[in-house]
Short mmCIF file of C-alpha atoms in Angstrom, two decimals:
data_model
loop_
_atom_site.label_atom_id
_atom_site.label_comp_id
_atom_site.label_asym_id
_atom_site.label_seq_id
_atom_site.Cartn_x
_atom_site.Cartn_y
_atom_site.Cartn_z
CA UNK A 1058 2.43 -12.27 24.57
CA UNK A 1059 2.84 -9.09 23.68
CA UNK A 1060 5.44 -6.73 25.29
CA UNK A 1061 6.86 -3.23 24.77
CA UNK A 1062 10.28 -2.30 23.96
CA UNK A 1063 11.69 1.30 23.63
CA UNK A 1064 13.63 2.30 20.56
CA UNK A 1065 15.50 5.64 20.62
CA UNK A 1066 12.59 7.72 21.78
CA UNK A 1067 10.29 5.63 19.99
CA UNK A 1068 7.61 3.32 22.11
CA UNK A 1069 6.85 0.20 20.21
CA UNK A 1070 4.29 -2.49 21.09
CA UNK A 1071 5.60 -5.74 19.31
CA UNK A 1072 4.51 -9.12 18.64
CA UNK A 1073 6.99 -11.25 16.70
CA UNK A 1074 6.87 -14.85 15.74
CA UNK A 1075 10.81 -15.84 15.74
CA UNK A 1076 12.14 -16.92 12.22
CA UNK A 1077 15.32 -18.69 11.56
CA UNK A 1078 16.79 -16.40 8.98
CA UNK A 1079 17.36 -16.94 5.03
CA UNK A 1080 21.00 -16.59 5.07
CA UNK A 1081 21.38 -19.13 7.93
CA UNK A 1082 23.89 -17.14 10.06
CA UNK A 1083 21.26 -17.11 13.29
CA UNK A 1084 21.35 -13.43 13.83
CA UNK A 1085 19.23 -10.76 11.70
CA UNK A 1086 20.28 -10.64 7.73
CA UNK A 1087 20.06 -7.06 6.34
CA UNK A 1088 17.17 -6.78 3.92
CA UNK A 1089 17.97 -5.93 0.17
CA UNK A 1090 18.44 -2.40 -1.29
CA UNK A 1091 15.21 -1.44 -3.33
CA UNK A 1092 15.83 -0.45 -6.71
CA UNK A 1093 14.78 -1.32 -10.52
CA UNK A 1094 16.98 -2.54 -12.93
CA UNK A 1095 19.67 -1.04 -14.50
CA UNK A 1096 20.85 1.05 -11.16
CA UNK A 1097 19.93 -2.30 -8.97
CA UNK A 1098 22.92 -3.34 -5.93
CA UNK A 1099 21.09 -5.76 -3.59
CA UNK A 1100 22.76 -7.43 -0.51
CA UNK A 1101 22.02 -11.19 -0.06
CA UNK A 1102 23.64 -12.83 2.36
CA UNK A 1103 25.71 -10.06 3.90
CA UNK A 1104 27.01 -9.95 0.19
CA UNK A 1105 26.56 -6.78 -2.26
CA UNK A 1106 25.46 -7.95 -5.68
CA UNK A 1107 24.92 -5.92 -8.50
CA UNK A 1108 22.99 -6.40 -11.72
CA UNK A 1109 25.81 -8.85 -13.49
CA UNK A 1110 24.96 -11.39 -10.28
CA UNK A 1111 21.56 -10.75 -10.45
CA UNK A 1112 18.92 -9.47 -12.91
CA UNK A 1113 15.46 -8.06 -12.25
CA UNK A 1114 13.03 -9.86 -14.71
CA UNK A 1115 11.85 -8.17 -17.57
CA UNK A 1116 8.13 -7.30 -17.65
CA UNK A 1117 7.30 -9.39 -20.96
CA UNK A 1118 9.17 -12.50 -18.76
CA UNK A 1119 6.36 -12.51 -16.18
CA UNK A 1120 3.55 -10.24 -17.56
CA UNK A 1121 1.41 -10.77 -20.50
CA UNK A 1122 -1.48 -8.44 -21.61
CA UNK A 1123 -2.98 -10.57 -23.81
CA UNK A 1124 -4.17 -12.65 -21.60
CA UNK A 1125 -7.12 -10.46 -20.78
CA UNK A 1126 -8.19 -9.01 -23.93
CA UNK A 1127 -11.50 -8.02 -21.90
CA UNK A 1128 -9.66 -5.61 -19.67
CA UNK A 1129 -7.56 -2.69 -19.64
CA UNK A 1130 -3.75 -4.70 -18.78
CA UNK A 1131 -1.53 -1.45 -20.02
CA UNK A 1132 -1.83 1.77 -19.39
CA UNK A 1133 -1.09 4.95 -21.88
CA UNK A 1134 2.47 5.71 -20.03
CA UNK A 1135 3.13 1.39 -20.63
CA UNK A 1136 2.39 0.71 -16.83
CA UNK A 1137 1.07 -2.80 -16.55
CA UNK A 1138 -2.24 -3.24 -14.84
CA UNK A 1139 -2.31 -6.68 -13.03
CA UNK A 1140 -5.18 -8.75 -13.11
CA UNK A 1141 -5.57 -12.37 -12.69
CA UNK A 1142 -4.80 -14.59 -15.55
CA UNK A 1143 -1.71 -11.74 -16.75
CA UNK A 1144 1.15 -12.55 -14.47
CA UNK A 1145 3.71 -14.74 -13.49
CA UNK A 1146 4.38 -14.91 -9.96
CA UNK A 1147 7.12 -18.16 -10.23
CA UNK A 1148 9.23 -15.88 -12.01
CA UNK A 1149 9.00 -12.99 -9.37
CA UNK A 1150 9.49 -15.53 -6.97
CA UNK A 1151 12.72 -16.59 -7.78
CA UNK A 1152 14.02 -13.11 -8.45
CA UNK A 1153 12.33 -11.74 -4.49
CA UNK A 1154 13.24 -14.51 -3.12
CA UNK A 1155 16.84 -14.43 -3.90
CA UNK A 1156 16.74 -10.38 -2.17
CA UNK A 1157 15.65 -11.23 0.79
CA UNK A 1158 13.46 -8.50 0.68
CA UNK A 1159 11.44 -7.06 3.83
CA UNK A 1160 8.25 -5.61 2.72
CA UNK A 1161 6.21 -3.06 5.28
CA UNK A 1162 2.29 -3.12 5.57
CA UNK A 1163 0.61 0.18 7.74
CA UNK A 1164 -2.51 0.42 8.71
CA UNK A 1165 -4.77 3.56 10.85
CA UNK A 1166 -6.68 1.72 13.83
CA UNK A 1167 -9.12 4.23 15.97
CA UNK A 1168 -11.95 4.00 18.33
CA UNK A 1169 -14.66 1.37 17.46
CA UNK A 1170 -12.36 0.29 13.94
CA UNK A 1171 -10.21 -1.31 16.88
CA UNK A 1172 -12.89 -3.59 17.42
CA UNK A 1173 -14.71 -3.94 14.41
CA UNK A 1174 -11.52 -4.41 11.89
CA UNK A 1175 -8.08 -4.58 13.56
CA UNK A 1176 -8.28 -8.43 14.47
CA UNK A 1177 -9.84 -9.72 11.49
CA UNK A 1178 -7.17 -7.48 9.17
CA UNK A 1179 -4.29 -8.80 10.55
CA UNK A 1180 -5.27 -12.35 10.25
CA UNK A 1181 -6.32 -12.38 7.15
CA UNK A 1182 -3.02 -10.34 6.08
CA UNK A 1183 -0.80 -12.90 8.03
CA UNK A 1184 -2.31 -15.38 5.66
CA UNK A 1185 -2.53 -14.01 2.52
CA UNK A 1186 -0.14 -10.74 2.13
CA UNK A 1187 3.56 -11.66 0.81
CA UNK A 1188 3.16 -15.24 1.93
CA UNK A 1189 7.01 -16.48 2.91
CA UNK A 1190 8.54 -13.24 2.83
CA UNK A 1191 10.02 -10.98 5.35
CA UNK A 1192 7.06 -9.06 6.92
CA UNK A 1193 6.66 -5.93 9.14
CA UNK A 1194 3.30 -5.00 9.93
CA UNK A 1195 2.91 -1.02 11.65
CA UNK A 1196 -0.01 -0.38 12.75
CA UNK A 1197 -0.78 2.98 13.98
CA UNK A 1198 -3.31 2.99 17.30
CA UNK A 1199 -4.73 5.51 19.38
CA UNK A 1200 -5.16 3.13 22.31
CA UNK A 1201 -2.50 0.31 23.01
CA UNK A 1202 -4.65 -0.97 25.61
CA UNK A 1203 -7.42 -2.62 22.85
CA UNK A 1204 -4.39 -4.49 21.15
CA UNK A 1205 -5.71 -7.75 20.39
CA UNK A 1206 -3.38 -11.01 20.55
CA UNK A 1207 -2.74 -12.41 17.35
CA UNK A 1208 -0.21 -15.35 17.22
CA UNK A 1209 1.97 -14.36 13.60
CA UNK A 1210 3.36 -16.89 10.76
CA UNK A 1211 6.85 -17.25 10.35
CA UNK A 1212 9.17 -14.18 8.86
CA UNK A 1213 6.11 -12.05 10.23
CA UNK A 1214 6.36 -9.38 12.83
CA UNK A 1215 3.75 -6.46 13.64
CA UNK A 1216 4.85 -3.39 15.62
CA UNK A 1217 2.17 -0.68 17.29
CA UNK A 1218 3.08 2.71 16.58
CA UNK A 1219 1.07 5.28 19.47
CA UNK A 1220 -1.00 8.01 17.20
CA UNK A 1221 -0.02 11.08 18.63
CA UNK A 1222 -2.66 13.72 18.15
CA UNK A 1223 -2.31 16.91 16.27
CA UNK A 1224 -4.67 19.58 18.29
CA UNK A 1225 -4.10 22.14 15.67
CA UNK A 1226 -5.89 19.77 12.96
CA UNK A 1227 -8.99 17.82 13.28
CA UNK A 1228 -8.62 16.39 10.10
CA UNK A 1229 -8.19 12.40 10.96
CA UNK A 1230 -6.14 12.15 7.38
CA UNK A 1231 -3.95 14.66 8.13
CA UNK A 1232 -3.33 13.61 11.57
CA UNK A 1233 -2.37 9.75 10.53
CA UNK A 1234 -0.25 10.63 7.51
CA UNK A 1235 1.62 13.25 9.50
CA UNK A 1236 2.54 10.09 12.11
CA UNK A 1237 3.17 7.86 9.31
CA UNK A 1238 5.63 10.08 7.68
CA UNK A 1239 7.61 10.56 11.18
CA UNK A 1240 8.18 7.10 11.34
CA UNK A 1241 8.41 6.42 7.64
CA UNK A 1242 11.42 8.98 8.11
CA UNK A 1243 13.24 7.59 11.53
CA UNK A 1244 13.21 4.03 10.83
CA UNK A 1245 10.71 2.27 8.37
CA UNK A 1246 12.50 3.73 5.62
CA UNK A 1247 16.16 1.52 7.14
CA UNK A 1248 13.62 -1.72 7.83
CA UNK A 1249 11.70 -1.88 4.70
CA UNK A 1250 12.19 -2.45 0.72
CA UNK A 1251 8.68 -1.94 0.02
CA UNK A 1252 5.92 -0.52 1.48
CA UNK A 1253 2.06 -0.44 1.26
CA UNK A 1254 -0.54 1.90 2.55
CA UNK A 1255 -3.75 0.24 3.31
CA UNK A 1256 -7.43 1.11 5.15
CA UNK A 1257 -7.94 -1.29 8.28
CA UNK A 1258 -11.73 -2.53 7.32
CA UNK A 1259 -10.58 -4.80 4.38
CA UNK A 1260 -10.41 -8.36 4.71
CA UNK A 1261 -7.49 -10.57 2.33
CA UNK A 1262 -9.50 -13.50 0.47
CA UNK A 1263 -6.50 -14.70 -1.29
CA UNK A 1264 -2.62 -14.07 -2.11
CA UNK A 1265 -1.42 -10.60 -2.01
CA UNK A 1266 1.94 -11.65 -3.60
CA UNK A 1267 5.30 -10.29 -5.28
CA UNK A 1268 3.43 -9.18 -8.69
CA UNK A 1269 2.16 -6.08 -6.60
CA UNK A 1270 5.81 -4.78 -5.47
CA UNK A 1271 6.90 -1.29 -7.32
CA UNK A 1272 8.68 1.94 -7.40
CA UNK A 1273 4.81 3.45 -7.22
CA UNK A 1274 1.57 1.29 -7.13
CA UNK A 1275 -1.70 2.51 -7.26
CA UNK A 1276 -5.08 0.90 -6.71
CA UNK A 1277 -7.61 1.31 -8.96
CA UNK A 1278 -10.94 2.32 -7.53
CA UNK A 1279 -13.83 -0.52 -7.72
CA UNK A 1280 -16.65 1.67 -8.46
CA UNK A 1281 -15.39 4.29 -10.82
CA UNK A 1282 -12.98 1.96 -12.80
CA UNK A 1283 -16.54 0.72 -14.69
CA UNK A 1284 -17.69 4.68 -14.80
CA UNK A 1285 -16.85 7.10 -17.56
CA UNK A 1286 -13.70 9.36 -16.76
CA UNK A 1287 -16.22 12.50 -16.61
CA UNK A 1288 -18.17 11.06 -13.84
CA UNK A 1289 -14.93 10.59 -11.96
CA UNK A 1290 -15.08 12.75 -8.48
CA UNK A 1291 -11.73 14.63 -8.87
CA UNK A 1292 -11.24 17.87 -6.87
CA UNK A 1293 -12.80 20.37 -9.29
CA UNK A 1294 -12.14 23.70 -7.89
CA UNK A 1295 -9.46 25.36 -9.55
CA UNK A 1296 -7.73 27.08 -5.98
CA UNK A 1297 -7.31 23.48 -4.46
CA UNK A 1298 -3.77 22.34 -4.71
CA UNK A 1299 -5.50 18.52 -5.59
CA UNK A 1300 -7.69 20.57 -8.97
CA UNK A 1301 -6.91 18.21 -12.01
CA UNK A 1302 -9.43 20.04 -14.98
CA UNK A 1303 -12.49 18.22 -16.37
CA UNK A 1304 -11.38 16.54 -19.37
CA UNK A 1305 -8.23 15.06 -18.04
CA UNK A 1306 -7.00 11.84 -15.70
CA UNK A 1307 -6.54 8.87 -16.14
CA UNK A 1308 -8.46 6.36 -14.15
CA UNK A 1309 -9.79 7.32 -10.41
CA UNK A 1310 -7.48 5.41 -7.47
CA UNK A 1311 -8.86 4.46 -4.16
CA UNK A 1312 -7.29 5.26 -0.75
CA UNK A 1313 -7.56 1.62 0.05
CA UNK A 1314 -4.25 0.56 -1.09
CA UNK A 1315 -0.74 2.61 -2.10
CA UNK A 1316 2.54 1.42 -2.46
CA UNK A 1317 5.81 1.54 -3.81
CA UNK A 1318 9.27 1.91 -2.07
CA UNK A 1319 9.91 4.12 1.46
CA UNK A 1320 10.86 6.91 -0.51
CA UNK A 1321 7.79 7.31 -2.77
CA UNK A 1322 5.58 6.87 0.28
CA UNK A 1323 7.24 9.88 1.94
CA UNK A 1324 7.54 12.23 -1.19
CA UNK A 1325 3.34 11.59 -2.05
CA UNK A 1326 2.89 12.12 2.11
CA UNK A 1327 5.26 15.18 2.10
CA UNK A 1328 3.08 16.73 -1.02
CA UNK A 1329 0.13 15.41 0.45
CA UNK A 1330 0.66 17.72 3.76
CA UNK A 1331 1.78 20.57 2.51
CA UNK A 1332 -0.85 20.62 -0.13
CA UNK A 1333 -3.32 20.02 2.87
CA UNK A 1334 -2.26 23.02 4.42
CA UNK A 1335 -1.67 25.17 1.86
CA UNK A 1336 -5.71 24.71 0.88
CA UNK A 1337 -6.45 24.86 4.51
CA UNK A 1338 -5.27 28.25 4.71
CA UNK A 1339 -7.65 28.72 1.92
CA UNK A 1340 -10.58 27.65 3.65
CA UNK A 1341 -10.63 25.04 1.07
CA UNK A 1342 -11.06 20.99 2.81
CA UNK A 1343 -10.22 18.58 0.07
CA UNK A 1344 -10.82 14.64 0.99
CA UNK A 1345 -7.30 12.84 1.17
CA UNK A 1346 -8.46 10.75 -2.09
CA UNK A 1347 -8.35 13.77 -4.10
CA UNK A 1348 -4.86 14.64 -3.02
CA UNK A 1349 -3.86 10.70 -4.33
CA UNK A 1350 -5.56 11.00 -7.24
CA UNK A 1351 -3.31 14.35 -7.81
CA UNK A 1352 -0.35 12.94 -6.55
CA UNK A 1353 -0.56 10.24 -9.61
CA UNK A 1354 -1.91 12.54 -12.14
CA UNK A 1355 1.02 14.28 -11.93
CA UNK A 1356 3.49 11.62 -11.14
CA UNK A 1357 2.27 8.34 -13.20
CA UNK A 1358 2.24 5.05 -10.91
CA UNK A 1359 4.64 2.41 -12.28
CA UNK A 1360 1.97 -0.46 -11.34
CA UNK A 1361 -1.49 -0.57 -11.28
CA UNK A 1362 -3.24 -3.17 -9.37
CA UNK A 1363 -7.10 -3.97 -10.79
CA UNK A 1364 -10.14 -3.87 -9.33
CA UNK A 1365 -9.88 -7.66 -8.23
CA UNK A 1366 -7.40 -6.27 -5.92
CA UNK A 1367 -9.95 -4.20 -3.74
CA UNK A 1368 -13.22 -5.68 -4.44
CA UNK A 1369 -16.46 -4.40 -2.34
CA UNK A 1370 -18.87 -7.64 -2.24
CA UNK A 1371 -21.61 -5.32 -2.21
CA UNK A 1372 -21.40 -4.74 -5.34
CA UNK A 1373 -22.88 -6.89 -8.43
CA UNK A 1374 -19.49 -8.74 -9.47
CA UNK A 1375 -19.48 -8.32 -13.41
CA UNK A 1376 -17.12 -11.09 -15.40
CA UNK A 1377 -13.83 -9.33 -15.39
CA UNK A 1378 -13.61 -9.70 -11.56
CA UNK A 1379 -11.94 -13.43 -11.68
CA UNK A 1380 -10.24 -13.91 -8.28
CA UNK A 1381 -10.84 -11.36 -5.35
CA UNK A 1382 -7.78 -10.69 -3.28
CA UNK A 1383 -8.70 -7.95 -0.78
CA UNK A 1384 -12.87 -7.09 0.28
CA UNK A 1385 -13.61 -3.87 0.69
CA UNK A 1386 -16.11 -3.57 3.80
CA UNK A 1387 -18.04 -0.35 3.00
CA UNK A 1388 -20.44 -0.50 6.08
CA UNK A 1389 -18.93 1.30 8.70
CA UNK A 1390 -21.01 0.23 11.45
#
């Protein structure tokens, strides 16, 4: 069921479930042009629109922080933090859906996480993640042979990207974002509108839908988002290129998630690397985390997605976790 196929010098492994596209024509429509109002020119139906044909909801249209007073809902730079109960996903709907917006989802899968997550990931994200919209799952694997078969929804596709080794680095970070940003830069970036980042041993428990899409979206942390900012474990050594100084940040992200459009994905990756190296040469080994949590220090994420978002069961669940989307599996067995 599933079957290679070469692309320029690029080896894919792809299972597709066939679609009839939105537009009707029977061949492949071309997927919208990210972009946030004012500067937005989409193409729907082999058409170019611009604003005047259609308009990109305003945030008080489909969000509304007061409707949990219990949590934080907006940050200091007036990003909105989504949580359930403050959004309106109808009204996203109608403005997505009119796009025809492809959205990318990559994952890392190595040795025994083939086994233990892969499977269960991609089911649960075939039912749960961007549910009717154009999907592309990437997942990057460092052994084609353990691919399992998973039979795909409609408007879904998932492609296996080979993780080619870096000898020179044995950081396993390092090594996958390196990959990810080679591919990002080929061809993802021409396939995709938006794009998420996500660790392979998390299961979806519910929708994963439009509300989440943004220039930049960050995940906040489980754990720390109920700690005081002092206790957060930022990079604290003042030579690291991911040092942010006691006293300061904002909240603490996790690695689970990231996402925002192709080209925020590769300019975080592309500081992420050379950052990485430029400590390594330094005999200084920062965790990737840190490097995120730098990366939006400095550059503020446009959407924050809550806790409920990345929940690990593990934990006590106190009353502001409503409705779990994504489980966190924190024993790596």
């Amino acid at each position: 069921m599933i079957t290679p196929k070469v692309f320029g010098f690029h080896k894919y492994l792809i299972h597709t479930k066939v679609a009839v596209p939105q537009d009707g024509s029977g061949g492949s429509s071309k997927p919208a042009s990210p972009g946030q109002c004012p500067k937005l020119a989409v193409v729907v139906n082999n058409q170019t629109c611009t604003n005047d044909q259609i308009e990109e909801p305003q945030l008080s249209n489909w969000f509304n922080s007061n409707k949990r007073p219990d949590v934080i809902t907006i940050t200091d730079w007036h990003a909105p933090v989504i949580w359930q109960g403050t959004y309106n996903r109808q009204v996203l709907e109608k403005y997505y859906k009119s796009l025809n917006i492809t959205i990318g989802l990559a994952t890392v899968a190595t040795g025994k996480f083939i086994n233990l997550y892969l499977e269960q990931f991609i089911e649960s994200a075939d039912k749960h993640f961007m549910v009717g919209y154009n999907v592309i799952f990437y997942i990057l694997i460092d052994d084609t042979r353990r691919i399992p078969h998973v039979e795909l929804s409609t408007f879904r596709t998932y492609k296996m990207l080979p993780l080619r080794k870096d000898e020179s680095v044995e950081d396993s970070d390092f090594v996958y974002m390196k990959n990810l940003n080679a591919h990002l830069i080929d061809y993802i970036q021409h396939e995709v509108n938006f794009f998420f980042v996500m660790a392979i041993n998390q299961i979806f428990k519910s929708d994963f839908g439009v509300e989440t899409l943004g220039e930049s979206v960050a995940q906040l942390h489980a754990w720390w988002y109920f700690k005081n900012t002092r206790e957060y474990p930022y990079e604290r050594r003042t030579k690291s290129t991911a040092f942010i100084p006691f006293g300061q940040g904002d909240f603490y992200y996790h690695r689970a998630i990231f996402g925002g459009t192709p080209h925020t994905i590769t300019t975080f990756i592309r500081q992420y690397l050379k950052g990485f190296m430029q400590d390594t040469t330094k005999e200084l080994n920062s965790i990737y985390e840190s490097y995120l949590n730098k990366y939006f220090f400095v550059n503020k994420p446009t959407k924050l997605l809550s806790p409920e978002y990345n929940w690990d069961p593990s934990f006590k669940t106190p009353p502001q976790i409503k409705h779990v989307k994504i489980a966190w599996q924190s024993e790596m067995t």
